[in-house]
PDB file of N, CA and C in Angstrom:
ATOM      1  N   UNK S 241     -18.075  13.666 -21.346  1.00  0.00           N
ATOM      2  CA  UNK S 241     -17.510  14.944 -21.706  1.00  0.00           C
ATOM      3  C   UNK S 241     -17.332  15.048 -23.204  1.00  0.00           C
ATOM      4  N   UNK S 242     -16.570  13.555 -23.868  1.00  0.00           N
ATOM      5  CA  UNK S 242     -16.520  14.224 -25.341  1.00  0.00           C
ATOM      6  C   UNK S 242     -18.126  14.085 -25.960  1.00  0.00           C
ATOM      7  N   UNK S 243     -18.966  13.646 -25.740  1.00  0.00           N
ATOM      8  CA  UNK S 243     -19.852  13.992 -26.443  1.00  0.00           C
ATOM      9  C   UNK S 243     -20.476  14.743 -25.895  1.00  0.00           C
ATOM     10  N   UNK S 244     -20.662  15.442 -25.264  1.00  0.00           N
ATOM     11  CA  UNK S 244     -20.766  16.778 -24.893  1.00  0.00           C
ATOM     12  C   UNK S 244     -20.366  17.491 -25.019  1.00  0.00           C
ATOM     13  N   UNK S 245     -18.969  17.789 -25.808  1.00  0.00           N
ATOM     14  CA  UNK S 245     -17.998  18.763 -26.675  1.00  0.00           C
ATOM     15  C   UNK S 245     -18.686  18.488 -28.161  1.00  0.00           C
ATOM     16  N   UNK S 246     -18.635  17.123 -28.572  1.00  0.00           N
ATOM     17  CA  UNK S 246     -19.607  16.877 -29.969  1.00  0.00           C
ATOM     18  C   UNK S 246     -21.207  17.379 -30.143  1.00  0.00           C
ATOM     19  N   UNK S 247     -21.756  17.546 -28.706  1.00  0.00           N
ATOM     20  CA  UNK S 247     -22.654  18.188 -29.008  1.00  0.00           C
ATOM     21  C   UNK S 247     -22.918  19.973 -28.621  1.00  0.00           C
ATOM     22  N   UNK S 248     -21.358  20.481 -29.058  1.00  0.00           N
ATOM     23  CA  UNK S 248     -21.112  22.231 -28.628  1.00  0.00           C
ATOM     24  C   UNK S 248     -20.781  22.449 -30.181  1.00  0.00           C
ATOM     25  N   UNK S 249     -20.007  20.998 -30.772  1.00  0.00           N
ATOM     26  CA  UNK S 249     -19.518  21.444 -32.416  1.00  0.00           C
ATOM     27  C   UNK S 249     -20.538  21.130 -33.204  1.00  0.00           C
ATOM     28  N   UNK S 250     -21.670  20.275 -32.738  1.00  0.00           N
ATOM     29  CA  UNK S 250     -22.563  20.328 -34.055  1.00  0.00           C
ATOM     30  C   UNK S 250     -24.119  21.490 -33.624  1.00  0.00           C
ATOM     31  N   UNK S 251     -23.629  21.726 -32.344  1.00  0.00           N
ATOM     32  CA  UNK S 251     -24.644  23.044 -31.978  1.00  0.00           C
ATOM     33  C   UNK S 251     -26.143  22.287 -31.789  1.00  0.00           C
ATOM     34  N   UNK S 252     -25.665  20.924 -30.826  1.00  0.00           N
ATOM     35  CA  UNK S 252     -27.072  20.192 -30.850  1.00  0.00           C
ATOM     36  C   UNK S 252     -27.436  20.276 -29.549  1.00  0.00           C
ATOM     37  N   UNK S 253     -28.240  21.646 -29.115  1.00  0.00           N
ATOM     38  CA  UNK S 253     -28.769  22.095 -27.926  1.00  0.00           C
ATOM     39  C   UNK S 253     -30.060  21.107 -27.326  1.00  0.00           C
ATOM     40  N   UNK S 254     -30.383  20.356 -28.218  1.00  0.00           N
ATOM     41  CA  UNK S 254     -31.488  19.006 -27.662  1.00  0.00           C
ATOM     42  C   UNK S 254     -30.744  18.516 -26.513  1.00  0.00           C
ATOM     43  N   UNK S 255     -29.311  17.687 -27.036  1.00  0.00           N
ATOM     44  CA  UNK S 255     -28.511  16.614 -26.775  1.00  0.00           C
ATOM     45  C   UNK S 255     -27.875  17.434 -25.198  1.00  0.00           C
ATOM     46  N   UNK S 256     -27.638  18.897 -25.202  1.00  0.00           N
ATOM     47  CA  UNK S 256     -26.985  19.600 -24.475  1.00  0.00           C
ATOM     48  C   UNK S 256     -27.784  20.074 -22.842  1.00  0.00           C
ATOM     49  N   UNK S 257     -29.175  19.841 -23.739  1.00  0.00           N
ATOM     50  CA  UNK S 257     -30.125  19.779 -22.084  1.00  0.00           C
ATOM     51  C   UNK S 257     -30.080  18.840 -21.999  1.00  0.00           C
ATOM     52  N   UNK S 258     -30.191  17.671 -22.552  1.00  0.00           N
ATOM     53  CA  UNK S 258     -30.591  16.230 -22.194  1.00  0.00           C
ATOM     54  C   UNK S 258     -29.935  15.793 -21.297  1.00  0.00           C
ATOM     55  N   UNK S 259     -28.169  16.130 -21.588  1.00  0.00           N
ATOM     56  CA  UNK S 259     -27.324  15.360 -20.791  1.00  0.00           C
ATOM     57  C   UNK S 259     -26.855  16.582 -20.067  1.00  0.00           C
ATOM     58  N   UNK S 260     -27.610  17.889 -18.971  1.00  0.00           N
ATOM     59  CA  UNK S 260     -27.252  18.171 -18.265  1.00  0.00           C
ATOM     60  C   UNK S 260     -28.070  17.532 -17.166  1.00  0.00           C
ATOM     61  N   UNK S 261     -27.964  18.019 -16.013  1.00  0.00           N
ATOM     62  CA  UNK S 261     -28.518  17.063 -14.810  1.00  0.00           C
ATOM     63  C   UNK S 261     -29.211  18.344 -14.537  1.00  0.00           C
ATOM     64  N   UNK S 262     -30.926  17.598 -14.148  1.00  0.00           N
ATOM     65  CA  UNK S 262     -32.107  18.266 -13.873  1.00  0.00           C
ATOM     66  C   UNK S 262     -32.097  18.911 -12.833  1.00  0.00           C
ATOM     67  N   UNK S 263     -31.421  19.315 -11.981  1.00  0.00           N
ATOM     68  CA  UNK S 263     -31.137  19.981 -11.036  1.00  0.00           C
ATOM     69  C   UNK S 263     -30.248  21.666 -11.517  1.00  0.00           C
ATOM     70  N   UNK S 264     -29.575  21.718 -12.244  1.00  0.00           N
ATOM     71  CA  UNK S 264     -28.803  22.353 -12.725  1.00  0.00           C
ATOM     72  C   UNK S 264     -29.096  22.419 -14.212  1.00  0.00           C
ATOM     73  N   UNK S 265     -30.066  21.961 -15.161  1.00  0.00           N
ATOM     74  CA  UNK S 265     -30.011  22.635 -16.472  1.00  0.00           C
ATOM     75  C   UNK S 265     -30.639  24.013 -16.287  1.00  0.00           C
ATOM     76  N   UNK S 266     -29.919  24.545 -17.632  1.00  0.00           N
ATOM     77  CA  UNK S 266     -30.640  26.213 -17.556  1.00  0.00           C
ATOM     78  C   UNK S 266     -31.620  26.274 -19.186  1.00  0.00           C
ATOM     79  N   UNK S 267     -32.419  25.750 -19.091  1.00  0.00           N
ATOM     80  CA  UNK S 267     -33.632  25.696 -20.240  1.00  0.00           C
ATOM     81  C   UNK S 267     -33.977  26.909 -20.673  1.00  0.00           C
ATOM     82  N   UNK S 268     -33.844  28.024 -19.775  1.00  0.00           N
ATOM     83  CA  UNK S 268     -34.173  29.364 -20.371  1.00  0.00           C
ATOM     84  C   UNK S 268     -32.709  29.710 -21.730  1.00  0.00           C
ATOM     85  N   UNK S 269     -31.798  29.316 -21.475  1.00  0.00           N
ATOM     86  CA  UNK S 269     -30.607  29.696 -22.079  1.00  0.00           C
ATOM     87  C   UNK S 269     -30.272  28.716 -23.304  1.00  0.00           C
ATOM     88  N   UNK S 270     -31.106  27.944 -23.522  1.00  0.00           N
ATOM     89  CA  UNK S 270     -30.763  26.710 -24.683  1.00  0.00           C
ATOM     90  C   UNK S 270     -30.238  27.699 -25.889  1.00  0.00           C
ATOM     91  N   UNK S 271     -31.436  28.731 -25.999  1.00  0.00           N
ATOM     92  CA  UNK S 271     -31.056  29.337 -27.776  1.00  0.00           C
ATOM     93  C   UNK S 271     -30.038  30.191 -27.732  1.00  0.00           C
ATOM     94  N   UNK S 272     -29.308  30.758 -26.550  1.00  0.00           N
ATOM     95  CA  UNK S 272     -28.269  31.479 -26.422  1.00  0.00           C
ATOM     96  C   UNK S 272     -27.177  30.934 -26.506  1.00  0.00           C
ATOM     97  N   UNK S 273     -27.135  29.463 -26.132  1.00  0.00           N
ATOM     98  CA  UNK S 273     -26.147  28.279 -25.946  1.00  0.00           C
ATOM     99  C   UNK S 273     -25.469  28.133 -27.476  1.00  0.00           C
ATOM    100  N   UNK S 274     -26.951  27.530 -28.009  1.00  0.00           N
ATOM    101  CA  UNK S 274     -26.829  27.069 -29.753  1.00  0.00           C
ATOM    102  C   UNK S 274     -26.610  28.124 -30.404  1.00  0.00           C
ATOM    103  N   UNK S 275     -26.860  28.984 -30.476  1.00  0.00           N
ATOM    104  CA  UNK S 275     -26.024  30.528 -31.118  1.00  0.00           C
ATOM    105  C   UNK S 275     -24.851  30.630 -31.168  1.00  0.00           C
ATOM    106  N   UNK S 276     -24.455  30.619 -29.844  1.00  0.00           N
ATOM    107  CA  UNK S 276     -23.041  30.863 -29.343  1.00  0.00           C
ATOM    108  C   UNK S 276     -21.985  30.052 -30.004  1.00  0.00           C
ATOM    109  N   UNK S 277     -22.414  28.778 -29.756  1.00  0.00           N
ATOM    110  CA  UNK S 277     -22.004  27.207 -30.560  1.00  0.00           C
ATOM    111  C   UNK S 277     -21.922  27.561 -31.858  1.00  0.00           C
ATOM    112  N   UNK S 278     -22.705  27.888 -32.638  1.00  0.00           N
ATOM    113  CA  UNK S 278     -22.951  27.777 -34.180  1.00  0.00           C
ATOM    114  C   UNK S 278     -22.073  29.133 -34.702  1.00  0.00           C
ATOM    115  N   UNK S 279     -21.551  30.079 -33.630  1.00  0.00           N
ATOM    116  CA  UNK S 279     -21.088  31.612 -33.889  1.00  0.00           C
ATOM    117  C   UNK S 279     -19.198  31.239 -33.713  1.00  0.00           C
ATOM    118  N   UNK S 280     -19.108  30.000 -33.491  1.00  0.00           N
ATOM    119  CA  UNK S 280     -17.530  29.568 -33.242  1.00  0.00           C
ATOM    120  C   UNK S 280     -16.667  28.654 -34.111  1.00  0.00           C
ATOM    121  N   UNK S 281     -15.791  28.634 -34.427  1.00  0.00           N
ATOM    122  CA  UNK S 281     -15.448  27.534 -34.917  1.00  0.00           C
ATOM    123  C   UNK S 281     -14.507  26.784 -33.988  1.00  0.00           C
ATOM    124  N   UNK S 282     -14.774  25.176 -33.686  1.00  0.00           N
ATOM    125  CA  UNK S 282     -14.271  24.275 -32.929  1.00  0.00           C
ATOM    126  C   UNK S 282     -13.094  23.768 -33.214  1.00  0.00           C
ATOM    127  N   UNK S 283     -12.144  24.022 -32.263  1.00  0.00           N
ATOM    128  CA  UNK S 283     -10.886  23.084 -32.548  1.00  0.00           C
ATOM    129  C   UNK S 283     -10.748  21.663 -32.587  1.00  0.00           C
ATOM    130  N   UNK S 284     -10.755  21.869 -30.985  1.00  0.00           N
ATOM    131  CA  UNK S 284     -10.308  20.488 -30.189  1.00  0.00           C
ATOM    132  C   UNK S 284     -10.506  20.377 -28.814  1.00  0.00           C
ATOM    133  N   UNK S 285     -10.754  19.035 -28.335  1.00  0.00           N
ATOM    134  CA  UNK S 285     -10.675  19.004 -26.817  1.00  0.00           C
ATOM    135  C   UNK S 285      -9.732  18.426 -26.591  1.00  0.00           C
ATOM    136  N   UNK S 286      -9.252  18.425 -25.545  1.00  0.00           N
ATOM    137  CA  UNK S 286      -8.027  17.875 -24.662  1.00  0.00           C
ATOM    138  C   UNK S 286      -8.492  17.702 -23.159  1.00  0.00           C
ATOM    139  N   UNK S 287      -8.931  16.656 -23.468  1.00  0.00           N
ATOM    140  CA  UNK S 287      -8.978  15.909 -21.917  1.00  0.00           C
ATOM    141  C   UNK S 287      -7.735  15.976 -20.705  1.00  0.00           C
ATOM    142  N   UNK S 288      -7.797  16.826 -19.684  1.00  0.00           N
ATOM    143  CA  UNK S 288      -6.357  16.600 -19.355  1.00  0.00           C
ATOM    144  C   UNK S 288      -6.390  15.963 -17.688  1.00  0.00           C
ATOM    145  N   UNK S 289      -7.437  15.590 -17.438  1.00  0.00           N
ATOM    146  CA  UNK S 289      -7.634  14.677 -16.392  1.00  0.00           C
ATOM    147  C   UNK S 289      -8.944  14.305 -15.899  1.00  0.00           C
ATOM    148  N   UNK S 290      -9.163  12.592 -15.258  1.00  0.00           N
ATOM    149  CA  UNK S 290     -10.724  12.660 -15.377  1.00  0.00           C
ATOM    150  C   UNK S 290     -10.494  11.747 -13.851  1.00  0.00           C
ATOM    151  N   UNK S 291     -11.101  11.871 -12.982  1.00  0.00           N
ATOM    152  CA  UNK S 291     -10.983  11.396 -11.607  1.00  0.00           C
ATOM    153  C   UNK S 291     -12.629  10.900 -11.570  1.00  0.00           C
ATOM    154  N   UNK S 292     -12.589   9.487 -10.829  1.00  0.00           N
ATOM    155  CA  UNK S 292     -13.731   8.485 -11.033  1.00  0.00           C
ATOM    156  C   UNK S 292     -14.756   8.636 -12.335  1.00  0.00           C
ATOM    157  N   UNK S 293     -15.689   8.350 -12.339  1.00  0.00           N
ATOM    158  CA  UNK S 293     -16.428   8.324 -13.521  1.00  0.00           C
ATOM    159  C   UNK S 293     -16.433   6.997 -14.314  1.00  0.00           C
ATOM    160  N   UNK S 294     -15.995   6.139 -13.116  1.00  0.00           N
ATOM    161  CA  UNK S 294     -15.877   4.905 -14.112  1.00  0.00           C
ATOM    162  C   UNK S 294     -17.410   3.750 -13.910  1.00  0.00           C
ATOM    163  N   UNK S 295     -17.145   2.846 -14.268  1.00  0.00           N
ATOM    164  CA  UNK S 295     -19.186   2.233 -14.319  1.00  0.00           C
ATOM    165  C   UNK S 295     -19.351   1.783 -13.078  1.00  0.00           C
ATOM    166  N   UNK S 296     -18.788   1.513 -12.164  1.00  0.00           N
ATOM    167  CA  UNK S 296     -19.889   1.700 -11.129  1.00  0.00           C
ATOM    168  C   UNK S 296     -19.760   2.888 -10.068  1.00  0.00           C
ATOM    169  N   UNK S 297     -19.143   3.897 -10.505  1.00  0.00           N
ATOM    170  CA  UNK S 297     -18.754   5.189  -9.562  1.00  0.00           C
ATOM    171  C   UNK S 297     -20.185   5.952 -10.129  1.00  0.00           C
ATOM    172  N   UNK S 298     -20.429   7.035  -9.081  1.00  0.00           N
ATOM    173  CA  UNK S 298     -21.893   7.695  -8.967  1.00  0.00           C
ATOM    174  C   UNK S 298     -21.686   9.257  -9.191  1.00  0.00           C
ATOM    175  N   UNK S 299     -20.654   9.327  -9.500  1.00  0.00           N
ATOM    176  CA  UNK S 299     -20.029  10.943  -9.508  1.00  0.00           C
ATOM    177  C   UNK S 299     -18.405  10.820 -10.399  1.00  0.00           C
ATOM    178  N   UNK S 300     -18.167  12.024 -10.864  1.00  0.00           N
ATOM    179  CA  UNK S 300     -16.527  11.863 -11.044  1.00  0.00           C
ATOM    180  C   UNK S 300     -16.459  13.702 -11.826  1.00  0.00           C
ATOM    181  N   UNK S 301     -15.359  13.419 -12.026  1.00  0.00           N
ATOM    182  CA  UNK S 301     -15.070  14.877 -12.479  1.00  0.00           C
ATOM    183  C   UNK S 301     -13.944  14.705 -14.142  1.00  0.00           C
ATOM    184  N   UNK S 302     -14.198  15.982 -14.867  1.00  0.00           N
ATOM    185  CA  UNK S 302     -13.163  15.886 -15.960  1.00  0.00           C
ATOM    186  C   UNK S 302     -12.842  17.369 -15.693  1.00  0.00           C
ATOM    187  N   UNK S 303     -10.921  17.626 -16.363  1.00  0.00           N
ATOM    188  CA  UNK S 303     -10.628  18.688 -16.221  1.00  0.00           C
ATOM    189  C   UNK S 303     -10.111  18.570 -17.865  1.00  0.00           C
ATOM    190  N   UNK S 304     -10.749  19.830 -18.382  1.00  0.00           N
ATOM    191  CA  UNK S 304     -10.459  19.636 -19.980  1.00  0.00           C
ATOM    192  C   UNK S 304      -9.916  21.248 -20.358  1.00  0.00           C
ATOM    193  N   UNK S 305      -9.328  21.474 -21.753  1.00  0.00           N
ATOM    194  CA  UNK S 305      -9.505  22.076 -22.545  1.00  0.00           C
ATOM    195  C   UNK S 305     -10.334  22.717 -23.825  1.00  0.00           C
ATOM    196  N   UNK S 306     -10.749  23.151 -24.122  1.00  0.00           N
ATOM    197  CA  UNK S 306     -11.845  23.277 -25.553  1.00  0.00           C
ATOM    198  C   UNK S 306     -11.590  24.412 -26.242  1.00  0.00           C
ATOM    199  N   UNK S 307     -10.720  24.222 -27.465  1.00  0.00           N
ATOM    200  CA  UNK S 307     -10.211  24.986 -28.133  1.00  0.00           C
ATOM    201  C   UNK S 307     -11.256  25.691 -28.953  1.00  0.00           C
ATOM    202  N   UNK S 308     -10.911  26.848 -29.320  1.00  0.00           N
ATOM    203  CA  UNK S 308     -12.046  27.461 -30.078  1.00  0.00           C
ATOM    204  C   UNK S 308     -11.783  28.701 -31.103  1.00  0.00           C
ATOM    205  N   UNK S 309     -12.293  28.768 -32.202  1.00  0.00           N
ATOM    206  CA  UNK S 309     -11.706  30.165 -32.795  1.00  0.00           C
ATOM    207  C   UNK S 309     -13.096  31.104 -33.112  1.00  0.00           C
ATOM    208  N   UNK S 310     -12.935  32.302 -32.304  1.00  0.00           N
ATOM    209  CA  UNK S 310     -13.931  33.506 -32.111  1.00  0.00           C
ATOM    210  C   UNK S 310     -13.106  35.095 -32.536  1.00  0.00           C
ATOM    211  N   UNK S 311     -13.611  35.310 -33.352  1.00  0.00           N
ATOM    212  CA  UNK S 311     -13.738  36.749 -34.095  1.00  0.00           C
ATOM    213  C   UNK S 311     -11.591  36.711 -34.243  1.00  0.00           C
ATOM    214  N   UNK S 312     -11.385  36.191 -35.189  1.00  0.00           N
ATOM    215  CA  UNK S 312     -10.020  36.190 -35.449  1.00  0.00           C
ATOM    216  C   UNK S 312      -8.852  36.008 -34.384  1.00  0.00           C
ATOM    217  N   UNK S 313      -9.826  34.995 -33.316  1.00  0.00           N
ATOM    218  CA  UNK S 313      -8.850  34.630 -32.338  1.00  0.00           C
ATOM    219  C   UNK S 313      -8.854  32.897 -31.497  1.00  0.00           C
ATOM    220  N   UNK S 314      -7.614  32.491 -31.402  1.00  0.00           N
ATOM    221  CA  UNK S 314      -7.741  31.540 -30.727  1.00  0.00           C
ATOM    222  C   UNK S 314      -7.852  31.235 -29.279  1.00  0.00           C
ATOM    223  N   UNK S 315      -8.900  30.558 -28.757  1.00  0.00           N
ATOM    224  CA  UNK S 315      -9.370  31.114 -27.224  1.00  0.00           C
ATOM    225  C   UNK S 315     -10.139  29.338 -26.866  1.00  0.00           C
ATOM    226  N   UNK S 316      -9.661  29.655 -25.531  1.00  0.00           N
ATOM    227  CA  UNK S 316      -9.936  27.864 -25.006  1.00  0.00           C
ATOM    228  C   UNK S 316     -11.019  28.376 -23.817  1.00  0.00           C
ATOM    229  N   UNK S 317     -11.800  27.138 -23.401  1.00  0.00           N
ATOM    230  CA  UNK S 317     -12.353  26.923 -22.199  1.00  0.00           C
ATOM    231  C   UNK S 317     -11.399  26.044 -21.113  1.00  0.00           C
ATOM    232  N   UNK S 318     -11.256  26.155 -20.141  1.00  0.00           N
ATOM    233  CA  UNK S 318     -10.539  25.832 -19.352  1.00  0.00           C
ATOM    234  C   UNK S 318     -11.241  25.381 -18.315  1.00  0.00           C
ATOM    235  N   UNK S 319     -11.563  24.328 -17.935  1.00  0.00           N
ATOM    236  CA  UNK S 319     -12.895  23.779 -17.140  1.00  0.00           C
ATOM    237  C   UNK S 319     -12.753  22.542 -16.061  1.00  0.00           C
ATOM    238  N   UNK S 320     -13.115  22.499 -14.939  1.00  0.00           N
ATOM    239  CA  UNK S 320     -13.483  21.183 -14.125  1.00  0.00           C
ATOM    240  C   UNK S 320     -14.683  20.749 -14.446  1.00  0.00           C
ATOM    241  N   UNK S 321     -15.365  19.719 -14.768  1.00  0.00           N
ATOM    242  CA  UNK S 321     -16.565  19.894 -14.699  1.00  0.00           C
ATOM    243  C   UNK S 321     -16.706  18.699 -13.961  1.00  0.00           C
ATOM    244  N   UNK S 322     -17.706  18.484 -13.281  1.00  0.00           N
ATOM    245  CA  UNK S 322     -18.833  17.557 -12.551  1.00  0.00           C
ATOM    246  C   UNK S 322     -20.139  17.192 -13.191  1.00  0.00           C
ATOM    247  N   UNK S 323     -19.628  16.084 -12.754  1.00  0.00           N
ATOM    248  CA  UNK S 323     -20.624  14.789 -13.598  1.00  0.00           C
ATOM    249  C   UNK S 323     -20.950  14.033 -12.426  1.00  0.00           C
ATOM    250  N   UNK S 324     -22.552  13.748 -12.413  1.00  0.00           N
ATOM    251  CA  UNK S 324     -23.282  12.686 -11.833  1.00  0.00           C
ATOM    252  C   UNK S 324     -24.056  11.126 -12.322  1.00  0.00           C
ATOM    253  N   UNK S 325     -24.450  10.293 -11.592  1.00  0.00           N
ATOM    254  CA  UNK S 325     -25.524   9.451 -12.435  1.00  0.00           C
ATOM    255  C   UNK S 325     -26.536  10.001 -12.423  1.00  0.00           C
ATOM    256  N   UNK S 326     -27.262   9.736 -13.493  1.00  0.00           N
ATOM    257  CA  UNK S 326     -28.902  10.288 -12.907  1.00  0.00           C
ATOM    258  C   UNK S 326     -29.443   9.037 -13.876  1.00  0.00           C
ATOM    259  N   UNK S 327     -30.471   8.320 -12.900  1.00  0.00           N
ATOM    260  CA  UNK S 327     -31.361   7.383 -14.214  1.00  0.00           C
ATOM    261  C   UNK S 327     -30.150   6.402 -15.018  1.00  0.00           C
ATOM    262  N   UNK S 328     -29.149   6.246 -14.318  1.00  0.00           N
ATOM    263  CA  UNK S 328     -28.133   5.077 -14.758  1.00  0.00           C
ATOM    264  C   UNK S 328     -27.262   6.002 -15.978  1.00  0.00           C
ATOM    265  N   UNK S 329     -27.488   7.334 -16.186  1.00  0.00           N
ATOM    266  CA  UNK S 329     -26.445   8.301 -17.207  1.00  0.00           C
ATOM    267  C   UNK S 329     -25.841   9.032 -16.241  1.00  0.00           C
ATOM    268  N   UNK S 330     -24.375   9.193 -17.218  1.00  0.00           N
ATOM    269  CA  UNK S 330     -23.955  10.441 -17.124  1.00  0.00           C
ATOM    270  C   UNK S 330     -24.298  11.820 -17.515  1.00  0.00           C
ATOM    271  N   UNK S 331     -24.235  12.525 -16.150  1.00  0.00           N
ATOM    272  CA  UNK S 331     -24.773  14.279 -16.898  1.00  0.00           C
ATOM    273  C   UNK S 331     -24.204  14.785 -15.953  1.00  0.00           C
ATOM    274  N   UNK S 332     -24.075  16.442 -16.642  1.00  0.00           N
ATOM    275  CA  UNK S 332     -23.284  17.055 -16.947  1.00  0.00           C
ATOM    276  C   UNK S 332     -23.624  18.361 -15.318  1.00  0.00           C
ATOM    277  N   UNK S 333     -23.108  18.383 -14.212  1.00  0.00           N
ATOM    278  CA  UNK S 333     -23.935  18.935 -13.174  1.00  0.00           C
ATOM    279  C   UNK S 333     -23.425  20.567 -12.998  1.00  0.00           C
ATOM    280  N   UNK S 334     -22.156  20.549 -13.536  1.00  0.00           N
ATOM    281  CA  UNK S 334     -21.542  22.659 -13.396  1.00  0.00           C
ATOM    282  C   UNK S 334     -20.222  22.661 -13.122  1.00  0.00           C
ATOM    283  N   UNK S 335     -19.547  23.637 -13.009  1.00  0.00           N
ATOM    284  CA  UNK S 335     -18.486  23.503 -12.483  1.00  0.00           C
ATOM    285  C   UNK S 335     -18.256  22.224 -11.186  1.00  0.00           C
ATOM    286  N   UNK S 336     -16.730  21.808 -10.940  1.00  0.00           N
ATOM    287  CA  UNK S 336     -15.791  21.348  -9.683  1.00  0.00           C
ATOM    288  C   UNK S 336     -15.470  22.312  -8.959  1.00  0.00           C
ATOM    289  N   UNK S 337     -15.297  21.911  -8.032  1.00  0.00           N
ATOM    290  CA  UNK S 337     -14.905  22.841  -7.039  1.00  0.00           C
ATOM    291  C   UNK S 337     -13.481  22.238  -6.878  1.00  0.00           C
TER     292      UNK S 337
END
């Protein structure tokens, strides 16, 4: 997850398909992604809970914060996300349910 927040603040849409999971990346949307990214300025993340995900678990989840400042305002992402192995990595699969 945090480098996957490091790669929303340096707007590195390579790094951002790479480590989504091939089932669920959206490749049509990369340059809309890195726009969006590069159109914000980044606060902070706040990890505020992460359930399995540890080295030999095959799945796990993070529930975070991601602070952000857009058009003279301060505004967060508020997120579960789901994470799988794929190929012995972590990536990044969409929302938790």
């Amino acid at each position: 997850m945090r480098s996957r927040y490091s790669a929303f603040v340096r707007a590195n849409g390579d790094y951002l398909m790479q480590s989504h999971h091939s089932t669920t990346r959206p490749l049509k949307e990369k340059k809309a992604i890195v726009k969006w990214a590069k159109s914000v300025s980044w606060i902070r993340l706040e990890v505020l809970e992460a359930l399995k995900g540890k080295v030999k678990d095959t799945e796990g989840t993070v529930t975070f914060n991601a602070y952000f400042y857009e058009n003279g305002e301060v505004n967060v992402i508020n997120e579960k996300s789901a994470f799988v192995k794929e190929n012995g990595n972590w990536m990044y699969l969409g929302l938790a349910e």
